[in-house]
PDB file of C-alpha atoms in Angstrom:
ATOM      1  CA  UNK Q   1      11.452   8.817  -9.357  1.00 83.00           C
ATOM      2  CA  UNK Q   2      10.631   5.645  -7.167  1.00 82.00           C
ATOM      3  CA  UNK Q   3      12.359   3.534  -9.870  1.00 91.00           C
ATOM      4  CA  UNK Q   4       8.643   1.663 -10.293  1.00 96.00           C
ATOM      5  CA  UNK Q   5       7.877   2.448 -13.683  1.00 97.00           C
ATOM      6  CA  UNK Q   6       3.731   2.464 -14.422  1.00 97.00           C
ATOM      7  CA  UNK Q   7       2.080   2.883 -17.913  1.00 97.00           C
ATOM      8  CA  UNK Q   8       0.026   4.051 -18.996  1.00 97.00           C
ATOM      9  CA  UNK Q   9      -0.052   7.042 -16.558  1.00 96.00           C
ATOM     10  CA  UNK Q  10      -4.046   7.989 -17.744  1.00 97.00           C
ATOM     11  CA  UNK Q  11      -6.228   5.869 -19.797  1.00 97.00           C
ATOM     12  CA  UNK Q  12      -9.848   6.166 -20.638  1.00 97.00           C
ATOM     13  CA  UNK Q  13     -11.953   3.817 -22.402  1.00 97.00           C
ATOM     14  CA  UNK Q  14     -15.326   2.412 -22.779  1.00 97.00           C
ATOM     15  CA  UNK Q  15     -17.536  -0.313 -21.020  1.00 97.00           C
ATOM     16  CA  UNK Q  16     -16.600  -3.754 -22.105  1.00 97.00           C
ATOM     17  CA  UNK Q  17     -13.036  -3.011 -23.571  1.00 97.00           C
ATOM     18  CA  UNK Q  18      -9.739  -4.443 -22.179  1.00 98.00           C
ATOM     19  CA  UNK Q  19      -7.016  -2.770 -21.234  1.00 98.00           C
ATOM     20  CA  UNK Q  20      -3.802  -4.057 -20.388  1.00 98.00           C
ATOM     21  CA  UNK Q  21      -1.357  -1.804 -17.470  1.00 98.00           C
ATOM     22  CA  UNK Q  22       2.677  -2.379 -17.230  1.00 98.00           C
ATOM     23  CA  UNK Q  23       4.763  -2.247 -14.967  1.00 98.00           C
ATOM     24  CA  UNK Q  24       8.763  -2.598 -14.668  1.00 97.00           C
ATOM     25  CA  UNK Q  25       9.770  -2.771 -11.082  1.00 96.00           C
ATOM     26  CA  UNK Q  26      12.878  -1.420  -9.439  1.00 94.00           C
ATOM     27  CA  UNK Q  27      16.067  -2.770 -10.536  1.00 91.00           C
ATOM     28  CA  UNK Q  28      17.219  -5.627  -8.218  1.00 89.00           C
ATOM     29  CA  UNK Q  29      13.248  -6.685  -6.648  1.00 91.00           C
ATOM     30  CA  UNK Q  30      12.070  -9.713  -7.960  1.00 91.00           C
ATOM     31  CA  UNK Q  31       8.313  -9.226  -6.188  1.00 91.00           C
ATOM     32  CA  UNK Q  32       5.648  -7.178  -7.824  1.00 95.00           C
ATOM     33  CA  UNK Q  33       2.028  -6.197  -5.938  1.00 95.00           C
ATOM     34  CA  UNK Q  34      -0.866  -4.544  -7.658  1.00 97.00           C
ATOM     35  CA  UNK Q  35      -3.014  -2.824  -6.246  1.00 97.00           C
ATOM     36  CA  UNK Q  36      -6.400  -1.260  -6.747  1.00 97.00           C
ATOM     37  CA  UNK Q  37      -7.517   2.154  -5.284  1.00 96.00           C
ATOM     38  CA  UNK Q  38     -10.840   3.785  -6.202  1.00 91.00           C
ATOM     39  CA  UNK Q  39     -12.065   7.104  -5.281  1.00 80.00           C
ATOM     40  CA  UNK Q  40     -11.674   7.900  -1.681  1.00 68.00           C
ATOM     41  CA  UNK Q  41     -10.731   4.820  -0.964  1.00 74.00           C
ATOM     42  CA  UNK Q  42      -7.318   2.569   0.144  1.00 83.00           C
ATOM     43  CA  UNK Q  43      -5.679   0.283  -1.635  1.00 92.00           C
ATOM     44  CA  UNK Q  44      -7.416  -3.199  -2.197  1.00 94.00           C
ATOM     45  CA  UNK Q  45      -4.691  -5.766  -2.971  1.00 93.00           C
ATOM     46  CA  UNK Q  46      -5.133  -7.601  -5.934  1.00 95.00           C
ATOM     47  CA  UNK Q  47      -1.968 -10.051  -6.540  1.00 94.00           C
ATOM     48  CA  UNK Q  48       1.681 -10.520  -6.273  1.00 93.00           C
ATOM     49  CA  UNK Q  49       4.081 -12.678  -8.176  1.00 93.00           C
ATOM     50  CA  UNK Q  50       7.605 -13.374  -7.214  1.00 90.00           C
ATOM     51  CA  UNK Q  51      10.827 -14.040  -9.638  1.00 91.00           C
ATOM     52  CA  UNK Q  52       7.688 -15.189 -12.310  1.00 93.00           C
ATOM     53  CA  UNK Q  53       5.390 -16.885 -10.256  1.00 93.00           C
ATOM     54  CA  UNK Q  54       2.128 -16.105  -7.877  1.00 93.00           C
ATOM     55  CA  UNK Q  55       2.332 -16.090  -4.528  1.00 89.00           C
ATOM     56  CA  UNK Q  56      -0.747 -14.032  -2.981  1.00 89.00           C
ATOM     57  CA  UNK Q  57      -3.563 -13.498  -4.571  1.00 90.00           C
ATOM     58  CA  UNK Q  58      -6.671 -10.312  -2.623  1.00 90.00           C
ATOM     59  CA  UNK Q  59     -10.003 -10.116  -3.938  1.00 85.00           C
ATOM     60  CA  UNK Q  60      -9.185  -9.898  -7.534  1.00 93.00           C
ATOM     61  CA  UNK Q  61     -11.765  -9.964 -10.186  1.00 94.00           C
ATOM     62  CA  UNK Q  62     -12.487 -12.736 -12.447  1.00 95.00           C
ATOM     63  CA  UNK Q  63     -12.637 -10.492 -15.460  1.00 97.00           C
ATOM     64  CA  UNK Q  64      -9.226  -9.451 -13.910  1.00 97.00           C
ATOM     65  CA  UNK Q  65      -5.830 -11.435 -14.520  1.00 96.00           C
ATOM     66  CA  UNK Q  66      -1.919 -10.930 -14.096  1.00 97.00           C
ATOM     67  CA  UNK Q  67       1.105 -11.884 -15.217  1.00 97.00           C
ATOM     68  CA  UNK Q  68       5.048 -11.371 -14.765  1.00 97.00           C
ATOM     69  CA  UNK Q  69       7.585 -11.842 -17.075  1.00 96.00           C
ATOM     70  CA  UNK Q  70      11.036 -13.564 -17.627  1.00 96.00           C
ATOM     71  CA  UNK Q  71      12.132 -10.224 -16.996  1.00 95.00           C
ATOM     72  CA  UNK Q  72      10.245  -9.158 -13.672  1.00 95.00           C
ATOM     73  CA  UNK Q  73       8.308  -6.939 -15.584  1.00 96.00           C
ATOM     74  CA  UNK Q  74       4.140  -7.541 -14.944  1.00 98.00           C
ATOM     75  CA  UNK Q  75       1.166  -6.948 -16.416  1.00 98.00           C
ATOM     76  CA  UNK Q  76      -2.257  -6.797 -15.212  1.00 98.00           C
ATOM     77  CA  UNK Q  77      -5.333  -7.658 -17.801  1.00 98.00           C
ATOM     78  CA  UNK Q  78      -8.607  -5.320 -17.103  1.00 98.00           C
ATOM     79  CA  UNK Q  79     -11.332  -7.135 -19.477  1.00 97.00           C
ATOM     80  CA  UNK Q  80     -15.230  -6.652 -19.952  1.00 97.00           C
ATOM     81  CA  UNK Q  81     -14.665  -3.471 -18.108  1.00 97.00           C
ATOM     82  CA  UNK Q  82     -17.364  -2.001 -15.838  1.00 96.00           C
ATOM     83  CA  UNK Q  83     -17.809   1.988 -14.723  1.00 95.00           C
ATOM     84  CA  UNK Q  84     -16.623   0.548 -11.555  1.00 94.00           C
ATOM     85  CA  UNK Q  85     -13.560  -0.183 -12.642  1.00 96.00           C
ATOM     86  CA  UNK Q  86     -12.345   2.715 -12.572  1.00 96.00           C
ATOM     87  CA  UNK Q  87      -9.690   3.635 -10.067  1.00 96.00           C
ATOM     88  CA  UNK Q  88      -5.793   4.303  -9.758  1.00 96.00           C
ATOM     89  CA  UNK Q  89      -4.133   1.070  -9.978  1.00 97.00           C
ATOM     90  CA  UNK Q  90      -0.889   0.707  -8.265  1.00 97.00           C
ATOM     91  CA  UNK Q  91       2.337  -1.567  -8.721  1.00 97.00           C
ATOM     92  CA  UNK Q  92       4.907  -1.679  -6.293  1.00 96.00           C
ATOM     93  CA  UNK Q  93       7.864  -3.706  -5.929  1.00 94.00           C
ATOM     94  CA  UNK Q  94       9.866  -5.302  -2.718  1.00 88.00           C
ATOM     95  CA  UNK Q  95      13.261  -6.992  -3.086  1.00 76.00           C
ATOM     96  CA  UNK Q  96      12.090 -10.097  -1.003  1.00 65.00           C
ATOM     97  CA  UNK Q  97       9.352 -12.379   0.194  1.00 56.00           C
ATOM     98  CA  UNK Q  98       8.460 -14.969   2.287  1.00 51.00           C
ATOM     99  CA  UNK Q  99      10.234 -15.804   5.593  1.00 47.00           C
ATOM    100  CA  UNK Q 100      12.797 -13.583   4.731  1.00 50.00           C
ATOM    101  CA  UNK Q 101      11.055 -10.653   4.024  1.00 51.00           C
ATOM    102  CA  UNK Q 102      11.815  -8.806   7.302  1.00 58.00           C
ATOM    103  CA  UNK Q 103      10.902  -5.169   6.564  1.00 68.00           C
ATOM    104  CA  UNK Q 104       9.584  -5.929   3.024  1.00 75.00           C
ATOM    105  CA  UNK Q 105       9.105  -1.874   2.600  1.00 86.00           C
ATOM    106  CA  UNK Q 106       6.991  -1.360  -0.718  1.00 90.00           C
ATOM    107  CA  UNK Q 107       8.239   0.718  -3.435  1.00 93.00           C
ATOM    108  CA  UNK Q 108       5.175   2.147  -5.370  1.00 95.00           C
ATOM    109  CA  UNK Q 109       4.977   3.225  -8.987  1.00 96.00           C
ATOM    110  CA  UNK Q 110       3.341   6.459  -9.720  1.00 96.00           C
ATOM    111  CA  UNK Q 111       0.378   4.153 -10.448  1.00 96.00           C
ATOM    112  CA  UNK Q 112      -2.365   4.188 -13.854  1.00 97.00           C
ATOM    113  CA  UNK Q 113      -5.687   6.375 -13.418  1.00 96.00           C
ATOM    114  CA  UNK Q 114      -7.780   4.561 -15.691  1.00 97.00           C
ATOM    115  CA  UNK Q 115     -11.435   5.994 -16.293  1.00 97.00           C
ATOM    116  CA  UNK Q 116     -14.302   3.630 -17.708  1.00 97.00           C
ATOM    117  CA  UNK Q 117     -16.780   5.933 -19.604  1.00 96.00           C
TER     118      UNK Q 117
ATOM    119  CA  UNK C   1      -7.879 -12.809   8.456  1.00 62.00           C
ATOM    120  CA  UNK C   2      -5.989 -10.175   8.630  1.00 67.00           C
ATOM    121  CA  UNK C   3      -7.324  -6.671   9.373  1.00 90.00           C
ATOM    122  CA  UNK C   4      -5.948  -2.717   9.363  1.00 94.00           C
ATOM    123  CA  UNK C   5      -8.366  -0.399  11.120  1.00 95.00           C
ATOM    124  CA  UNK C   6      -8.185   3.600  10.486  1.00 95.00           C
ATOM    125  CA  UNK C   7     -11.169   5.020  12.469  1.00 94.00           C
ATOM    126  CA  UNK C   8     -10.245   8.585  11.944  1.00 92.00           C
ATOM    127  CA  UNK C   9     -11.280   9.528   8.798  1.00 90.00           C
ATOM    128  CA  UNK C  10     -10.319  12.629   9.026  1.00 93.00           C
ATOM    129  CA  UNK C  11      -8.260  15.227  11.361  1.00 95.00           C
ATOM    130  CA  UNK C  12      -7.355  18.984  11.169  1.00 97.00           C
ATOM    131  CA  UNK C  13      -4.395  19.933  13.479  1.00 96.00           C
ATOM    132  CA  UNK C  14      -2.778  23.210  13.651  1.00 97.00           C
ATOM    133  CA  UNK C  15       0.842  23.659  12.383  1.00 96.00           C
ATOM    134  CA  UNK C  16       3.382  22.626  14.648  1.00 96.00           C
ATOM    135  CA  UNK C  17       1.436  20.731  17.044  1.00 97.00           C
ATOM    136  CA  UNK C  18       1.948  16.996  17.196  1.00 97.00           C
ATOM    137  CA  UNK C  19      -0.580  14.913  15.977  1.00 97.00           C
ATOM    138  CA  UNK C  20      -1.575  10.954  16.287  1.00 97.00           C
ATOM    139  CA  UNK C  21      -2.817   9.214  13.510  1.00 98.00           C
ATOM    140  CA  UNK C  22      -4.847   5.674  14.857  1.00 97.00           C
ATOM    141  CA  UNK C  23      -4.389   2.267  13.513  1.00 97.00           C
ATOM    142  CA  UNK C  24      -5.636  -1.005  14.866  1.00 97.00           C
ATOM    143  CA  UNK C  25      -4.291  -4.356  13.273  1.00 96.00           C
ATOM    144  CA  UNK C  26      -5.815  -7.749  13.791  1.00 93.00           C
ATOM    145  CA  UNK C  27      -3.681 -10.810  13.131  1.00 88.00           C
ATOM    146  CA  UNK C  28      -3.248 -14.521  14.981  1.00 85.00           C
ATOM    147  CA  UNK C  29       0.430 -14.929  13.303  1.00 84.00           C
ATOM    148  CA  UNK C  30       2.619 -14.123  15.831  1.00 85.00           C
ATOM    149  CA  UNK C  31       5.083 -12.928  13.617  1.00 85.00           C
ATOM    150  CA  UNK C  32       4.043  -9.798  11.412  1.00 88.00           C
ATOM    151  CA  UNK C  33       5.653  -6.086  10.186  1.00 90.00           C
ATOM    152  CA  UNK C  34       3.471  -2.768  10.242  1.00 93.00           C
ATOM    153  CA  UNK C  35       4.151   0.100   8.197  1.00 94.00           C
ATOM    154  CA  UNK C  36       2.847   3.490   7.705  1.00 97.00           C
ATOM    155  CA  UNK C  37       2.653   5.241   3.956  1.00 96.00           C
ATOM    156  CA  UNK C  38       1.625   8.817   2.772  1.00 97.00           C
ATOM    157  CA  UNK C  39      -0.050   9.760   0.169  1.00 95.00           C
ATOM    158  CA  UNK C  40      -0.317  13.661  -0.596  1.00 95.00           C
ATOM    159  CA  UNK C  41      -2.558  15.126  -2.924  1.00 93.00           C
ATOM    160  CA  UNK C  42       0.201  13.948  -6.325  1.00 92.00           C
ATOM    161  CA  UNK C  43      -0.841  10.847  -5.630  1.00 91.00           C
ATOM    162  CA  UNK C  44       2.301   8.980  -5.623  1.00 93.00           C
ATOM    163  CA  UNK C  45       2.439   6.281  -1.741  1.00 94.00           C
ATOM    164  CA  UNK C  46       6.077   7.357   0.169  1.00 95.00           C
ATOM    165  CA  UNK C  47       6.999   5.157   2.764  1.00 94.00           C
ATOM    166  CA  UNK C  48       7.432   6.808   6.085  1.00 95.00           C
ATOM    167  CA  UNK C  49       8.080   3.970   8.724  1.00 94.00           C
ATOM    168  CA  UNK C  50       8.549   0.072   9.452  1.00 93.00           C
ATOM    169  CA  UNK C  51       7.777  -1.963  13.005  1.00 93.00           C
ATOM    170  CA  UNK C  52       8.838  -5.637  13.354  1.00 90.00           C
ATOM    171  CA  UNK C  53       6.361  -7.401  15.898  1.00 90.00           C
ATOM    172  CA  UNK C  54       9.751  -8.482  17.287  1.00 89.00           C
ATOM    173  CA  UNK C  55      10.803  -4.882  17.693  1.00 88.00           C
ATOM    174  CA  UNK C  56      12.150  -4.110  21.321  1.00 86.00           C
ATOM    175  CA  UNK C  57      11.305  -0.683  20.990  1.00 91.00           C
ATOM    176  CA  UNK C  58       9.119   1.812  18.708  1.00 94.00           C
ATOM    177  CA  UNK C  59      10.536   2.584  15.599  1.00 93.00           C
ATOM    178  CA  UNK C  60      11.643   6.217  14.856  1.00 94.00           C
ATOM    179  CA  UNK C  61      12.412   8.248  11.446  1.00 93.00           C
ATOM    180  CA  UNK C  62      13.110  11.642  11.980  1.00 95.00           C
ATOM    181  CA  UNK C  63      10.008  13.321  12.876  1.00 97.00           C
ATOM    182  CA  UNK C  64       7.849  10.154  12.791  1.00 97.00           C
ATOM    183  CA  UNK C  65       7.292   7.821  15.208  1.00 97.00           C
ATOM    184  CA  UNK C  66       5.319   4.453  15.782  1.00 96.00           C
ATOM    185  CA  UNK C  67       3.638   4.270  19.458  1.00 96.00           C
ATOM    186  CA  UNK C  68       3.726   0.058  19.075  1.00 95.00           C
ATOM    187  CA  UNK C  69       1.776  -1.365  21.943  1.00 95.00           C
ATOM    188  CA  UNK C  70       1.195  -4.852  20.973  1.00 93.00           C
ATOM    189  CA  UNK C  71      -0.900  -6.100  23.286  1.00 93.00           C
ATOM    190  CA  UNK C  72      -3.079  -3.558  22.419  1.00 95.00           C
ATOM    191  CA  UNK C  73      -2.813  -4.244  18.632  1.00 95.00           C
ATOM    192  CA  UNK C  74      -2.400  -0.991  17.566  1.00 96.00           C
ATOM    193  CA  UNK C  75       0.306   0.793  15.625  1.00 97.00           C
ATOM    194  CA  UNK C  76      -0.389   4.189  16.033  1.00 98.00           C
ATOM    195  CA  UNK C  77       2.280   7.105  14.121  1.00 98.00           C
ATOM    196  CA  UNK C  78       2.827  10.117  15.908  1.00 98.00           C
ATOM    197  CA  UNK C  79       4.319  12.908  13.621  1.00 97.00           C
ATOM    198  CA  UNK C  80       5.926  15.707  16.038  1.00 95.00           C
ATOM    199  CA  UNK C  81       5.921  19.192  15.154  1.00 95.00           C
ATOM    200  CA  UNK C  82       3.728  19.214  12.669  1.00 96.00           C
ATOM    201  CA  UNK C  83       4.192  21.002   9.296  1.00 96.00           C
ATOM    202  CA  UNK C  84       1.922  22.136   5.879  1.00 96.00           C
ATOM    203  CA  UNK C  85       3.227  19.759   4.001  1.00 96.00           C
ATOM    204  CA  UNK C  86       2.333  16.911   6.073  1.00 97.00           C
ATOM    205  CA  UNK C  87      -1.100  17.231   5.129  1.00 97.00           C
ATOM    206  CA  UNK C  88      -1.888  14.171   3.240  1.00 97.00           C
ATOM    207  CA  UNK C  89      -3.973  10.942   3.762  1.00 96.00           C
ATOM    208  CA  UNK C  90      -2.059   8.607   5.441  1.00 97.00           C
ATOM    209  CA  UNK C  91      -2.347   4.605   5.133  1.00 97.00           C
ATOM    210  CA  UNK C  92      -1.390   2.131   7.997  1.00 97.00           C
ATOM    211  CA  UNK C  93      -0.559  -1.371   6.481  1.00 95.00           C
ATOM    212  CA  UNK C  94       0.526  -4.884   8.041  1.00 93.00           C
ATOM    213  CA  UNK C  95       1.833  -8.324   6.488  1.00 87.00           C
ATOM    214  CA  UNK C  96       2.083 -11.164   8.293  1.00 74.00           C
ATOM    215  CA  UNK C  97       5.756 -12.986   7.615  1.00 67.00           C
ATOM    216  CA  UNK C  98       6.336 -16.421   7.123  1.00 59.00           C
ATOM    217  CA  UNK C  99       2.630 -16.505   5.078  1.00 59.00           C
ATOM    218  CA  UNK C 100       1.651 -16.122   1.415  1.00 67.00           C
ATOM    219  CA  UNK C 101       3.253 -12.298   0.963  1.00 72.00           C
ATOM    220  CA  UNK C 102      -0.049 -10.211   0.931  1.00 82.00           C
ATOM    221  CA  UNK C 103       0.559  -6.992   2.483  1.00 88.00           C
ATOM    222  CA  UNK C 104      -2.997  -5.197   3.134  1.00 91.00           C
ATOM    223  CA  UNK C 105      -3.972  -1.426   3.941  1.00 94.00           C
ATOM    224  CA  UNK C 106      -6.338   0.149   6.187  1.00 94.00           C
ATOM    225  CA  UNK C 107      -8.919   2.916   4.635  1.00 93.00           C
ATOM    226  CA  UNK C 108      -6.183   5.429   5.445  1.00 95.00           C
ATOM    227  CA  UNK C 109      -6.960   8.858   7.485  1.00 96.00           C
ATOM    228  CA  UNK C 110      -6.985  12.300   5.715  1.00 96.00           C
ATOM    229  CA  UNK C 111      -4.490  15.097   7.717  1.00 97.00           C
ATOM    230  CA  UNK C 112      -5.124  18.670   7.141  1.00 97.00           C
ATOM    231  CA  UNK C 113      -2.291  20.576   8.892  1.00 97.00           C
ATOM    232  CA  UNK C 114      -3.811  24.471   9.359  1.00 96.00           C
ATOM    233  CA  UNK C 115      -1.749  27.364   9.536  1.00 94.00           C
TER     234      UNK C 115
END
């Protein structure tokens, strides 16, 4: 247990739904990353917040949006969802950011397989 | 922009032998980190390694290793005496510090260790 906690693990749905993915991160990091990873493919960064707020944003869809909490915990928003959409999305956590991030190591989740029938 | 580039695909090694896995980075900051994940067939990314662009000398962790020729730009891991259950895909990744915090990954390079 990485201490990155992902749900759902699976989730299928249909074209045009939304879907919402959580994830806690490890006690003590205050950054969150999500990541996108389709079939055969690496992982496309989407966003990261830190302690609440944004600081990086990848090629992340409009249809696509995120969020963290009071509590560090995030959320990404999946909406209008297309076949291509489907993919393992990732969260990981770090402790720090910015200038200060030396290392920075990742700690990933166990990430959501979502499928988009 | 930044840039990771994996151009192996993918590599079959026999057990035991060592085997080089290539990564080429392409950054102007002249401060940045480099790290190296796996990612075996569960799914789940395990962090194997970490090299500062600061970093006197090539980072070590057990049986991996980072050749780090800077210069060069590339970040290559070397995994020594290699075993079955290194075969995995394998993902070389780079953030530049002192920047917005994105941390990007190359395409990543699929081991098969053979017995």
């Amino acid at each position: 247990d990485s201490g990155v906690t992902q749900t759902p693990k699976h989730l299928i749905t249909a074209t045009g739904q939304r879907v919402t993915l959580r994830c806690s991160p490890r006690s003590g990091d205050l950054s969150v990353y999500w990541y996108q990873q389709s079939l055969d493919q690496g992982l496309q960064f989407l966003i990261q917040y830190y302690n609440g707020e944004e600081r990086a944003k990848g090629n992340i869809l409009e249809r696509f949006s995120a969020q963290q909490f009071p509590d560090l915990h995030s959320e990404l928003n999946l909406s209008s969802l297309e076949l291509g959409d489907s993919a393992l999305y990732f969260c990981a956590s770090s402790h720090r950011t910015g200038a200060d991030s030396g290392a920075n190591v990742l700690t990933f989740g166990a990430g959501s397989r979502l499928t988009v029938l | 922009a930044q840039k990771i580039t994996q151009t192996q695909p993918g590599m079959f090694v026999q057990e035991k032998e060592a085997v080089t896995l290539d990564c080429t980075y392409d950054t102007s900051d002249p401060s940045y980190g480099l790290f190296w994940y796996k990612q075996p067939s569960s799914g789940e990314m395990i962090f194997l390694i970490y090299q500062g662009s600061y970093d006197q000398q090539n980072a070590t962790e057990g049986r991996y290793s980072l050749n780090f020729q800077k210069a060069r730009k590339s970040a290559n891991l070397v995994i020594s005496a290699s075993q079955l259950g290194d075969s995995a895909m394998y993902f070389c990744a780079m953030r530049e510090e002192g920047r917005d915090d994105k941390i990007i990954f190359g395409k990543g390079t699929r081991l098969h260790i053979l017995p």
